[in-house]
Short mmCIF file of C-alpha atoms in Angstrom, two decimals:
data_model
loop_
_atom_site.label_atom_id
_atom_site.label_comp_id
_atom_site.label_asym_id
_atom_site.label_seq_id
_atom_site.Cartn_x
_atom_site.Cartn_y
_atom_site.Cartn_z
CA MET S 1 0.00 0.00 0.00
CA ALA S 2 2.91 2.31 -0.75
CA LEU S 3 2.40 5.77 -2.13
CA GLU S 4 3.10 6.14 -5.80
CA SER S 5 6.83 6.37 -6.50
CA VAL S 6 6.19 8.76 -9.34
CA ASP S 7 8.29 8.41 -12.50
CA LEU S 8 7.82 11.73 -14.23
CA GLY S 9 9.30 10.26 -17.36
CA GLN S 10 6.24 8.05 -17.65
CA VAL S 11 3.81 10.94 -17.29
CA SER S 12 5.72 13.67 -19.10
CA GLY S 13 3.44 13.40 -22.10
CA VAL S 14 0.31 13.91 -20.03
CA GLU S 15 -0.92 17.46 -20.32
CA ALA S 16 -3.22 19.09 -17.81
CA GLN S 17 -6.49 19.16 -19.67
CA ALA S 18 -8.64 22.27 -19.73
CA PRO S 19 -12.22 21.55 -18.73
CA VAL S 20 -14.52 20.70 -21.61
CA TRP S 21 -16.94 23.57 -22.23
CA ASP S 22 -19.80 21.54 -23.63
CA HIS S 23 -22.75 23.88 -23.22
CA TYR S 24 -23.05 27.64 -23.40
CA LEU S 25 -25.65 27.67 -20.61
CA GLN S 26 -23.04 26.76 -17.99
CA GLY S 27 -22.43 30.45 -17.37
CA ASP S 28 -19.46 32.70 -16.87
CA PRO S 29 -16.17 30.74 -16.78
CA ALA S 30 -14.66 33.49 -14.61
CA ARG S 31 -16.88 32.12 -11.85
CA LEU S 32 -17.19 28.47 -12.79
CA ASN S 33 -13.56 27.86 -13.70
CA SER S 34 -11.71 29.72 -10.97
CA ASP S 35 -11.55 26.96 -8.35
CA PHE S 36 -7.90 25.88 -8.20
CA GLY S 37 -8.78 22.72 -6.30
CA GLU S 38 -11.23 21.64 -9.01
CA PHE S 39 -8.55 22.01 -11.67
CA LEU S 40 -6.14 19.91 -9.62
CA LYS S 41 -8.83 17.29 -8.95
CA ARG S 42 -9.21 16.72 -12.70
CA THR S 43 -5.52 16.32 -13.44
CA ALA S 44 -3.65 15.10 -10.34
CA ILE S 45 -2.26 11.58 -10.07
CA ARG S 46 -3.62 9.55 -7.15
CA LEU S 47 -0.65 8.73 -4.90
CA ASP S 48 -2.41 5.98 -2.93
CA VAL S 49 -1.91 3.02 -5.26
CA ARG S 50 -3.61 0.33 -3.19
CA THR S 51 -6.01 -1.81 -5.14
CA ASP S 52 -9.73 -1.28 -4.64
CA GLU S 53 -9.86 -4.67 -2.93
CA GLN S 54 -7.09 -3.64 -0.49
CA VAL S 55 -8.86 -0.40 0.33
CA ALA S 56 -12.14 -2.22 1.05
CA HIS S 57 -10.42 -4.85 3.22
CA GLU S 58 -8.43 -2.35 5.26
CA ALA S 59 -11.50 -0.15 5.76
CA LEU S 60 -12.95 -2.86 8.00
CA ASN S 61 -9.95 -4.86 9.17
CA HIS S 62 -6.82 -2.75 9.60
CA ARG S 63 -5.51 -2.62 13.17
CA ASP S 64 -5.10 1.19 13.08
CA PRO S 65 -8.40 3.12 13.25
CA MET S 66 -6.80 6.00 11.37
CA ILE S 67 -6.04 3.70 8.42
CA ARG S 68 -9.54 2.21 8.59
CA GLU S 69 -11.02 5.69 8.34
CA GLN S 70 -8.56 6.69 5.61
CA SER S 71 -9.63 3.65 3.63
CA LEU S 72 -13.33 4.42 3.98
CA PHE S 73 -12.85 7.93 2.65
CA GLN S 74 -10.51 6.66 -0.08
CA TYR S 75 -13.18 4.18 -1.21
CA VAL S 76 -15.72 6.99 -1.49
CA ASP S 77 -13.24 9.31 -3.21
CA ARG S 78 -12.69 6.68 -5.91
CA GLY S 79 -16.43 6.52 -6.56
CA LEU S 80 -16.49 2.75 -6.15
CA PRO S 81 -19.74 0.75 -6.16
CA GLY S 82 -20.93 -0.60 -2.84
CA ALA S 83 -19.67 2.43 -0.89
CA VAL S 84 -22.96 2.82 1.01
CA ASP S 85 -22.83 -0.82 2.11
CA LEU S 86 -19.17 -0.57 3.14
CA LEU S 87 -19.75 2.57 5.18
CA THR S 88 -22.87 1.13 6.80
CA GLU S 89 -20.91 -1.94 7.85
CA ALA S 90 -18.18 0.27 9.32
CA VAL S 91 -20.69 2.26 11.37
CA LYS S 92 -22.19 -0.99 12.65
CA THR S 93 -18.96 -2.76 13.56
CA ASP S 94 -16.10 -0.35 14.22
CA SER S 95 -15.01 -0.03 17.84
CA VAL S 96 -13.91 3.63 17.62
CA ARG S 97 -16.62 6.28 17.77
CA GLU S 98 -14.68 8.79 15.67
CA VAL S 99 -14.43 6.26 12.83
CA ARG S 100 -18.15 5.60 13.13
CA TRP S 101 -19.29 9.22 12.99
CA ASN S 102 -16.86 10.10 10.21
CA ALA S 103 -18.18 7.13 8.24
CA LEU S 104 -21.60 8.73 8.64
CA TRP S 105 -20.14 11.95 7.25
CA ALA S 106 -18.86 9.99 4.25
CA LEU S 107 -22.41 8.70 3.72
CA GLU S 108 -23.62 12.30 3.62
CA LYS S 109 -20.95 13.08 1.03
CA ILE S 110 -22.35 10.33 -1.22
CA GLY S 111 -25.92 11.55 -0.76
CA GLY S 112 -28.97 10.06 -2.44
CA PRO S 113 -31.85 7.91 -1.15
CA ARG S 114 -29.75 4.89 -0.10
CA ALA S 115 -27.28 6.97 1.86
CA LEU S 116 -30.11 8.88 3.51
CA LYS S 117 -31.83 5.63 4.52
CA ALA S 118 -28.55 4.35 5.98
CA LEU S 119 -28.10 7.53 7.99
CA GLN S 120 -31.63 7.37 9.34
CA SER S 121 -31.04 3.80 10.53
CA PHE S 122 -28.45 5.04 13.06
CA VAL S 123 -30.42 7.89 14.61
CA ASN S 124 -31.14 5.82 17.74
CA ASP S 125 -27.65 4.38 18.08
CA ASP S 126 -26.47 3.32 21.55
CA ASP S 127 -23.77 6.01 21.33
CA ALA S 128 -25.80 9.21 21.61
CA ASP S 129 -23.26 11.26 19.65
CA VAL S 130 -23.14 8.76 16.80
CA GLY S 131 -26.93 8.95 16.79
CA GLU S 132 -26.90 12.74 16.80
CA TRP S 133 -24.40 12.87 13.94
CA ALA S 134 -26.68 10.53 11.96
CA ARG S 135 -29.68 12.79 12.68
CA LEU S 136 -27.67 15.89 11.80
CA PHE S 137 -26.37 14.54 8.47
CA ALA S 138 -29.78 13.17 7.47
CA SER S 139 -31.35 16.53 8.23
CA GLU S 140 -28.70 18.36 6.18
CA LEU S 141 -29.40 16.09 3.20
CA THR S 142 -33.15 16.72 3.37
CA THR S 143 -33.36 20.35 4.55
CA GLY S 144 -29.86 21.82 4.31
CA LEU S 145 -29.93 22.45 8.07
CA PRO S 146 -28.70 20.38 11.02
CA ALA S 147 -30.93 18.80 13.66
CA PHE S 148 -29.99 17.99 17.26
CA ASP S 149 -31.18 15.83 20.13
CA SER S 150 -32.38 17.23 23.47
CA ARG S 151 -29.71 15.98 25.88
CA SER S 152 -28.76 18.04 28.91
CA TRP S 153 -25.40 19.81 28.98
CA LYS S 154 -22.74 21.21 31.28
CA GLN S 155 -20.31 24.10 31.01
CA ASP S 156 -17.42 25.27 33.19
CA PRO S 157 -17.51 29.09 33.59
CA ASP S 158 -13.91 29.19 34.86
CA ARG S 159 -12.23 27.87 31.74
CA THR S 160 -10.49 30.16 29.23
CA PHE S 161 -13.01 29.51 26.47
CA ASP S 162 -16.79 29.32 26.68
CA GLU S 163 -16.81 26.53 24.12
CA THR S 164 -14.28 24.01 22.76
CA ILE S 165 -15.41 22.27 19.58
CA LEU S 166 -13.33 19.49 18.04
CA LEU S 167 -13.22 19.91 14.26
CA ASN S 168 -13.45 16.95 11.90
CA ILE S 169 -11.57 18.05 8.77
CA ASP S 170 -11.52 16.15 5.48
CA VAL S 171 -9.08 17.45 2.86
CA ASP S 172 -7.36 16.64 -0.39
CA VAL S 173 -3.66 17.51 -0.45
CA TYR S 174 -2.39 18.26 -3.94
CA VAL S 175 1.41 17.99 -4.12
CA ARG S 176 3.42 19.70 -6.86
CA LEU S 177 5.73 16.95 -8.11
CA ASP S 178 8.12 19.07 -10.17
CA ASP S 179 8.80 22.66 -11.16
CA THR S 180 6.91 22.56 -14.45
CA GLY S 181 3.48 23.02 -12.88
CA ARG S 182 2.18 20.14 -15.02
CA HIS S 183 2.57 17.25 -12.60
CA TRP S 184 0.59 17.07 -9.36
CA GLY S 185 -0.17 14.21 -7.00
CA LYS S 186 -3.19 13.79 -4.74
CA ILE S 187 -3.28 12.51 -1.17
CA SER S 188 -6.74 12.35 0.43
CA LEU S 189 -6.71 12.82 4.19
CA ALA S 190 -9.69 11.77 6.30
CA PRO S 191 -10.14 13.57 9.66
CA GLN S 192 -7.97 11.26 11.76
CA GLY S 193 -5.21 11.13 9.16
CA LEU S 194 -5.09 14.92 9.06
CA ALA S 195 -5.14 15.13 12.87
CA ARG S 196 -2.27 12.66 13.21
CA SER S 197 0.05 14.41 10.77
CA TYR S 198 -0.94 18.08 11.08
CA GLY S 199 -2.63 18.12 14.50
CA GLN S 200 -6.16 18.08 15.88
CA ALA S 201 -7.86 21.44 15.43
CA HIS S 202 -10.42 22.93 17.83
CA ALA S 203 -12.66 25.96 17.41
CA CYS S 204 -12.65 27.98 20.63
CA PRO S 205 -15.23 30.79 20.71
CA ASN S 206 -16.12 33.11 23.56
CA SER S 207 -19.67 34.42 23.63
CA ALA S 208 -18.75 38.10 23.89
CA THR S 209 -16.30 38.14 20.97
CA ARG S 210 -17.23 35.25 18.68
CA ASP S 211 -18.69 37.45 15.93
CA HIS S 212 -15.32 39.05 15.22
CA GLN S 213 -12.63 36.98 16.94
CA LEU S 214 -11.96 33.27 17.29
CA VAL S 215 -9.07 31.04 18.32
CA ILE S 216 -8.32 27.85 16.41
CA SER S 217 -6.05 25.74 18.59
CA LYS S 218 -4.16 22.81 17.12
CA ASN S 219 -2.75 20.10 19.37
CA LEU S 220 -0.40 17.50 17.91
CA ALA S 221 0.04 14.34 19.97
CA GLY S 222 3.08 12.10 19.75
CA LEU S 223 5.66 14.66 18.61
CA HIS S 224 7.37 15.24 21.96
CA ASP S 225 9.12 12.40 23.75
CA ASP S 226 7.76 13.45 27.15
CA GLY S 227 4.15 13.09 25.95
CA THR S 228 3.25 16.77 26.12
CA PRO S 229 1.31 18.07 23.12
CA HIS S 230 2.82 20.22 20.40
CA VAL S 231 0.70 23.36 20.24
CA GLU S 232 -0.03 25.71 17.35
CA ASN S 233 -2.65 28.43 17.84
CA PHE S 234 -4.22 30.78 15.32
CA LEU S 235 -5.99 34.03 16.16
CA PHE S 236 -8.70 34.63 13.56
CA ARG S 237 -10.51 37.92 13.09
CA GLY S 238 -13.36 38.62 10.73
CA VAL S 239 -17.06 39.23 10.28
CA THR S 240 -20.26 37.28 10.93
CA ASN S 241 -23.56 37.68 9.10
CA HIS S 242 -26.72 37.10 11.15
CA ALA S 243 -29.33 37.38 8.40
CA SER S 244 -30.66 33.90 9.25
CA ALA S 245 -32.04 33.40 12.75
CA GLY S 246 -30.00 30.96 14.81
CA ARG S 247 -27.13 30.86 12.32
CA GLY S 248 -24.04 32.88 11.65
CA SER S 249 -22.23 32.93 8.32
CA PHE S 250 -18.60 33.93 8.83
CA PHE S 251 -15.39 34.83 7.03
CA PHE S 252 -12.25 35.04 9.16
CA GLU S 253 -8.54 35.56 8.50
CA SER S 254 -5.43 34.86 10.56
CA ARG S 255 -1.82 35.97 10.30
CA GLY S 256 0.85 35.05 12.81
CA LEU S 257 4.59 34.54 13.25
CA ARG S 258 5.72 30.93 13.14
CA PRO S 259 8.72 28.94 11.92
CA ILE S 260 8.88 27.28 8.50
CA PHE S 261 11.08 24.23 9.12
CA LEU S 262 13.10 23.44 6.00
CA SER S 263 12.95 19.72 6.85
CA GLY S 264 9.20 19.79 6.21
CA GLN S 265 8.55 18.42 9.70
CA ALA S 266 7.21 20.31 12.71
CA ASP S 267 9.89 21.09 15.32
CA ASN S 268 12.58 19.37 13.19
CA ASP S 269 15.30 22.00 12.84
CA THR S 270 17.96 19.74 11.31
CA LEU S 271 17.89 21.76 8.07
CA GLY S 272 17.19 25.07 9.78
CA HIS S 273 14.11 27.28 9.63
CA ARG S 274 12.81 30.69 8.65
CA ASN S 275 10.45 32.74 10.79
CA GLU S 276 7.55 33.91 8.65
CA MET S 277 4.16 35.56 8.98
CA VAL S 278 1.85 32.71 7.96
CA SER S 279 -1.70 33.51 6.91
CA ALA S 280 -4.88 31.43 6.82
CA LYS S 281 -8.56 31.92 6.01
CA ARG S 282 -11.72 30.12 7.01
CA SER S 283 -15.36 30.55 6.08
CA GLY S 284 -18.56 28.74 6.89
CA GLU S 285 -21.63 28.78 9.10
CA TRP S 286 -22.40 28.00 12.70
CA THR S 287 -25.75 27.04 14.23
CA THR S 288 -26.79 27.93 17.77
CA ASP S 289 -29.03 26.04 20.17
CA PRO S 290 -31.51 28.28 22.03
CA LEU S 291 -31.73 25.67 24.80
CA MET S 292 -28.04 26.17 25.61
CA GLU S 293 -27.45 29.67 26.94
CA ILE S 294 -23.98 30.92 27.92
CA LYS S 295 -23.53 34.46 29.24
CA GLY S 296 -26.81 35.58 27.77
CA LYS S 297 -26.28 34.08 24.31
CA PRO S 298 -27.26 30.73 22.78
CA ALA S 299 -24.28 28.40 22.46
CA ILE S 300 -22.85 27.38 19.10
CA ARG S 301 -23.93 23.74 18.82
CA TYR S 302 -22.53 23.01 15.35
CA VAL S 303 -20.14 24.52 12.81
CA ARG S 304 -19.41 23.64 9.19
CA GLY S 305 -17.32 25.23 6.48
CA ALA S 306 -14.54 25.12 3.94
CA VAL S 307 -10.79 25.29 4.36
CA GLN S 308 -7.99 25.94 1.92
CA THR S 309 -4.36 26.65 2.66
CA TRP S 310 -0.82 25.87 1.56
CA GLY S 311 1.79 23.62 3.08
CA TYR S 312 5.25 22.18 2.58
CA ILE S 313 5.75 18.44 2.13
CA ASN S 314 9.21 16.92 1.71
CA PHE S 315 7.92 14.52 -0.91
CA GLU S 316 11.33 13.00 -1.66
CA THR S 317 11.35 11.39 1.80
CA MET S 318 7.94 9.79 1.17
CA ARG S 319 8.46 7.90 -2.07
CA GLY S 320 7.60 4.23 -1.71
CA SER S 321 6.37 4.66 1.87
CA SER S 322 3.13 3.30 3.28
CA LEU S 323 0.37 5.46 4.72
CA GLU S 324 1.43 4.45 8.23
CA GLU S 325 4.98 5.56 7.44
CA ILE S 326 4.07 9.02 6.15
CA LEU S 327 1.13 9.90 8.41
CA PHE S 328 3.15 10.40 11.55
CA PRO S 329 3.06 13.45 13.85
CA GLY S 330 4.50 16.57 12.28
CA ASN S 331 5.31 15.10 8.86
CA SER S 332 4.40 18.15 6.75
CA ILE S 333 3.79 21.71 7.84
CA LEU S 334 1.52 24.58 6.95
CA GLY S 335 2.99 27.35 4.86
CA THR S 336 2.12 30.41 2.84
CA LEU S 337 2.89 31.80 -0.61
CA ASP S 338 3.64 35.45 0.18
CA THR S 339 6.90 35.06 2.13
CA PRO S 340 10.54 34.37 1.20
CA THR S 341 9.90 30.66 1.76
CA GLY S 342 6.83 30.82 -0.48
CA PRO S 343 8.55 28.87 -3.30
CA MET S 344 8.82 25.92 -0.90
CA ALA S 345 5.04 25.72 -0.57
CA ASN S 346 4.29 22.69 -2.73
CA ALA S 347 1.04 21.38 -1.25
CA TYR S 348 -2.37 22.90 -1.85
CA ILE S 349 -4.78 21.76 0.86
CA THR S 350 -8.52 22.07 0.28
CA GLY S 351 -11.51 20.50 1.98
CA THR S 352 -14.34 20.87 4.46
CA PHE S 353 -14.79 20.79 8.22
CA LYS S 354 -17.60 19.97 10.62
CA GLY S 355 -17.72 20.07 14.38
CA LYS S 356 -20.36 19.82 17.08
CA LEU S 357 -20.55 19.69 20.86
CA VAL S 358 -20.03 16.16 22.14
CA ASP S 359 -20.39 14.18 25.38
CA TRP S 360 -16.71 13.34 25.88
CA ASP S 361 -16.84 11.72 29.33
CA GLY S 362 -19.83 9.43 28.78
CA ASP S 363 -22.03 10.82 31.55
CA GLY S 364 -24.97 11.49 29.22
CA LYS S 365 -24.46 15.27 29.23
CA ILE S 366 -22.99 17.29 26.39
CA ASP S 367 -19.62 18.82 27.32
CA VAL S 368 -19.55 22.42 26.13
CA ASN S 369 -15.96 23.39 27.02
CA SER S 370 -14.24 20.39 28.60
CA LEU S 371 -11.47 19.85 26.03
CA ASP S 372 -7.95 20.90 27.02
CA ILE S 373 -6.96 23.96 25.00
CA TYR S 374 -3.45 25.35 25.43
CA SER S 375 -4.16 28.91 24.40
CA THR S 376 -4.95 32.33 25.81
CA HIS S 377 -7.77 34.49 24.46
CA GLU S 378 -5.19 35.97 22.06
CA ALA S 379 -3.98 32.56 20.81
CA GLU S 380 -0.71 32.63 22.77
CA VAL S 381 0.63 29.26 23.92
CA ASP S 382 -0.58 28.57 27.48
CA THR S 383 0.57 25.16 28.69
CA ASN S 384 -1.12 25.31 32.11
CA GLN S 385 -4.42 26.74 30.76
CA ASP S 386 -4.55 29.74 33.10
CA ASN S 387 -5.06 32.31 30.31
CA ILE S 388 -1.56 33.70 30.91
CA ALA S 389 0.86 33.29 28.00
CA ASP S 390 3.97 31.18 28.48
CA GLU S 391 5.74 33.83 26.37
CA PRO S 392 3.72 36.92 25.42
CA GLY S 393 2.80 37.07 21.75
CA VAL S 394 4.03 33.56 20.87
CA GLN S 395 1.41 31.32 19.24
CA PHE S 396 3.61 28.36 18.21
CA CYS S 397 5.37 25.78 20.39
CA THR S 398 8.89 26.99 21.28
CA ARG S 399 10.56 23.61 21.90
CA THR S 400 13.22 24.31 19.22
CA ASN S 401 13.83 27.84 20.57
CA TRP S 402 13.02 29.09 17.06
CA MET S 403 11.85 32.52 18.20
CA ASN S 404 15.27 33.36 19.68
CA SER S 405 17.34 32.16 16.76
#
């Protein structure tokens, strides 16, 4: 199940094909043909070269839940027949709740009557959050809006953030394979695969400021030998539109100082680094629950949206490697185009995210802000969670002492 060891000599005659314009009623190509990700989707080479049979087998049987989930999303991405049945079996049998609810998300991505029926069959699942995800996805397919259950909830008023929402993020990573711009490879990352390599992201709103300011905190497990998490925080600022009752449509931007490690691995300074102002954008919509009130405002129960950014992948170190061998903590970093290290940015990352409040401790009550978030209100690293920065102004883990070098 190694990634494609790409021989550019074999594909040098393959030209990136312009989209076929087969009907004048499609509309203005300035709008319809300006999605960079869609162009790459049509022309990129799939770097996961497992057979369809391998993908199906590992979706249900691999020992690593991350690989099982990767395989489920890979099966759907290939458009293979029987995807609804495979995903339904995974939801029924997998032992890991994250795999189960992300398999439900994959069913929503397929859509159609059979997928909807499968989703509806899990609404009363023994795991209340799996059941709520099923209800939510089924409602989105039929109405465009989420639906929730009526469980009770609890919130700690003394924590830094009023809410901590784990984000499930599904992306395609398009890797530039040479300097010609003609050859690109595609790696599809399901939520757990992305979390393992880039870090698990959390949306952290506070009721008083959420319309114009938000922290996205990213914790990466397994990078430090002592077991402490690697932390990367992003302070987003933007605008929220409240034209629809109970929902907020948002567009936020972030820009912060962080190191670009030339090794292509987080905290790996063997090849040196450059300190750059890295930017990011996020847009989407959140839905509030009037039955959950925090500081005079209804809590955000659910958020969904789109993500696109750039990164740096040291692809030469990945050739011939398995998914397990490349999806390890820190193996690839976020980057940006508008800095001196911009030419190193060789990975275009595009996808969608969804997150909702979850009962994390199994007591039957939804946990509104129980997740550990190592950030101040201003996105500074805060390892003891007291809302006092370890080092004022620093949003990225300082293990390598990058900020003083």
